Short mmCIF file of C-alpha atoms in Angstrom, two decimals:
data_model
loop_
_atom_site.label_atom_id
_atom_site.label_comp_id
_atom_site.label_asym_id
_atom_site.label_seq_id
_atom_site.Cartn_x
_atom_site.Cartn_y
_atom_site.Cartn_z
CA UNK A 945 -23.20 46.99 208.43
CA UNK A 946 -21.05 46.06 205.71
CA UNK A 947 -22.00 46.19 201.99
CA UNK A 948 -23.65 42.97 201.12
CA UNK A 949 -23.03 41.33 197.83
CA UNK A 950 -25.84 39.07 196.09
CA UNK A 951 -25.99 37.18 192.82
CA UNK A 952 -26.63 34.11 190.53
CA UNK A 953 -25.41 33.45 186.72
CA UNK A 954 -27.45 36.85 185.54
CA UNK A 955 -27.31 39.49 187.73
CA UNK A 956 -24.88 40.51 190.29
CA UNK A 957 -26.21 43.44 193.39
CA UNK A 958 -23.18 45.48 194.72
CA UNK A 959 -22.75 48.37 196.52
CA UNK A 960 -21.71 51.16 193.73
CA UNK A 961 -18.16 52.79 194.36
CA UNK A 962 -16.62 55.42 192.98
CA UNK A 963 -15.58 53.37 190.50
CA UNK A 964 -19.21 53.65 189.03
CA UNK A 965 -19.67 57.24 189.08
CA UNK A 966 -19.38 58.10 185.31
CA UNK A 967 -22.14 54.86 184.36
CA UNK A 968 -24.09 56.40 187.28
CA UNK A 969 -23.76 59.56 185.23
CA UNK A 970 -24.60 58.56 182.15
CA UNK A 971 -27.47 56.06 182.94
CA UNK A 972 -29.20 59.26 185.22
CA UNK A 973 -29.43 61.39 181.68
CA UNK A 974 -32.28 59.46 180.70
CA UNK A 975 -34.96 61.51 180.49
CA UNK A 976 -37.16 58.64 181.84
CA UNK A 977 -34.74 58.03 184.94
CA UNK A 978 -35.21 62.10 185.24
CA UNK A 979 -39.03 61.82 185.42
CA UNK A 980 -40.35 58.91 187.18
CA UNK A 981 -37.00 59.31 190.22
CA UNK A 982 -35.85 61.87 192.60
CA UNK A 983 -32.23 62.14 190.48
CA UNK A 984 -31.60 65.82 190.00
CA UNK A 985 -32.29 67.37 186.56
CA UNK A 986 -29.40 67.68 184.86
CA UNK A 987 -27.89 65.06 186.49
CA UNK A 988 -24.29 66.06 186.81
CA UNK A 989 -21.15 63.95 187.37
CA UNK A 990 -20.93 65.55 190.49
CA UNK A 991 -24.34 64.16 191.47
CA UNK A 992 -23.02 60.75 191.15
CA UNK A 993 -20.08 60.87 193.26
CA UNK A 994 -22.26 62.94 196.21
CA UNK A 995 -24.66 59.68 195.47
CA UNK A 996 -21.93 57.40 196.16
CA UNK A 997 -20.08 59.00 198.89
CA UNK A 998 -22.51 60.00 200.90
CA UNK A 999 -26.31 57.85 200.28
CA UNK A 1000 -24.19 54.89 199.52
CA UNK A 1001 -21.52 54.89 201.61
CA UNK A 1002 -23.27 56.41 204.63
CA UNK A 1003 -26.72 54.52 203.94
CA UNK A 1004 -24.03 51.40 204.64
CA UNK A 1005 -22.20 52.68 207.58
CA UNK A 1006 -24.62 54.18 209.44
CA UNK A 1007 -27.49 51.32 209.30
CA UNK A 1008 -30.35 53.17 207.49
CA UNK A 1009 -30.60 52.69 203.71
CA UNK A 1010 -29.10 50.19 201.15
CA UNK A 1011 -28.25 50.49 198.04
CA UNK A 1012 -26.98 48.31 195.17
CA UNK A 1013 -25.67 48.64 191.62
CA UNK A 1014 -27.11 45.98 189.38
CA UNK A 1015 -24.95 44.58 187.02
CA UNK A 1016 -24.95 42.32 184.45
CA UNK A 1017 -21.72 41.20 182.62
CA UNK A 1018 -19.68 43.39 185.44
CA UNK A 1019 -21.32 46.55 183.78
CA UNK A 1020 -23.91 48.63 185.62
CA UNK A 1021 -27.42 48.40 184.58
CA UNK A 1022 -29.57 49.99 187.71
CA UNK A 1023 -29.95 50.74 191.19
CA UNK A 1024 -32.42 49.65 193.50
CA UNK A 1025 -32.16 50.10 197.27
CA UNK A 1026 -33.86 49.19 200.31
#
């Protein structure tokens, strides 16, 4: 399956890219993201782009997970996947 986008006037749900990585990065050093996830602690730059290469991208391609970047005003504010 292809990446799916969804959206109204506040939020927008997109498939993070590589593009994302250093947000990913620097949203993941919150110590609150750190405790109450499964992110690795410390969350590296590194960690990001694995995250988007492979749980993203392959979660997509290969049918089995799916995740979105939520943004809001083009910037990203979360995850959430299914």
């Amino acid at each position: 399956m292809h990446p799916v986008t969804l959206g109204d006037d506040v939020v927008t749900l997109s498939a993070p890219t590589l593009d994302d990585v250093d947000a990913i990065a620097t949203i993941c050093q919150d110590p609150e993201i750190q405790a109450w996830t499964v992110v690795p602690s410390p969350y590296e730059r590194h960690h990001a782009v694995w995250f988007v290469e492979e749980l993203v991208t392959g979660g997509w391609s290969e049918d089995r997970e799916r995740t979105w970047a939520v943004r809001v005003d083009g910037q990203v504010a979360g995850m959430v996947g299914l």
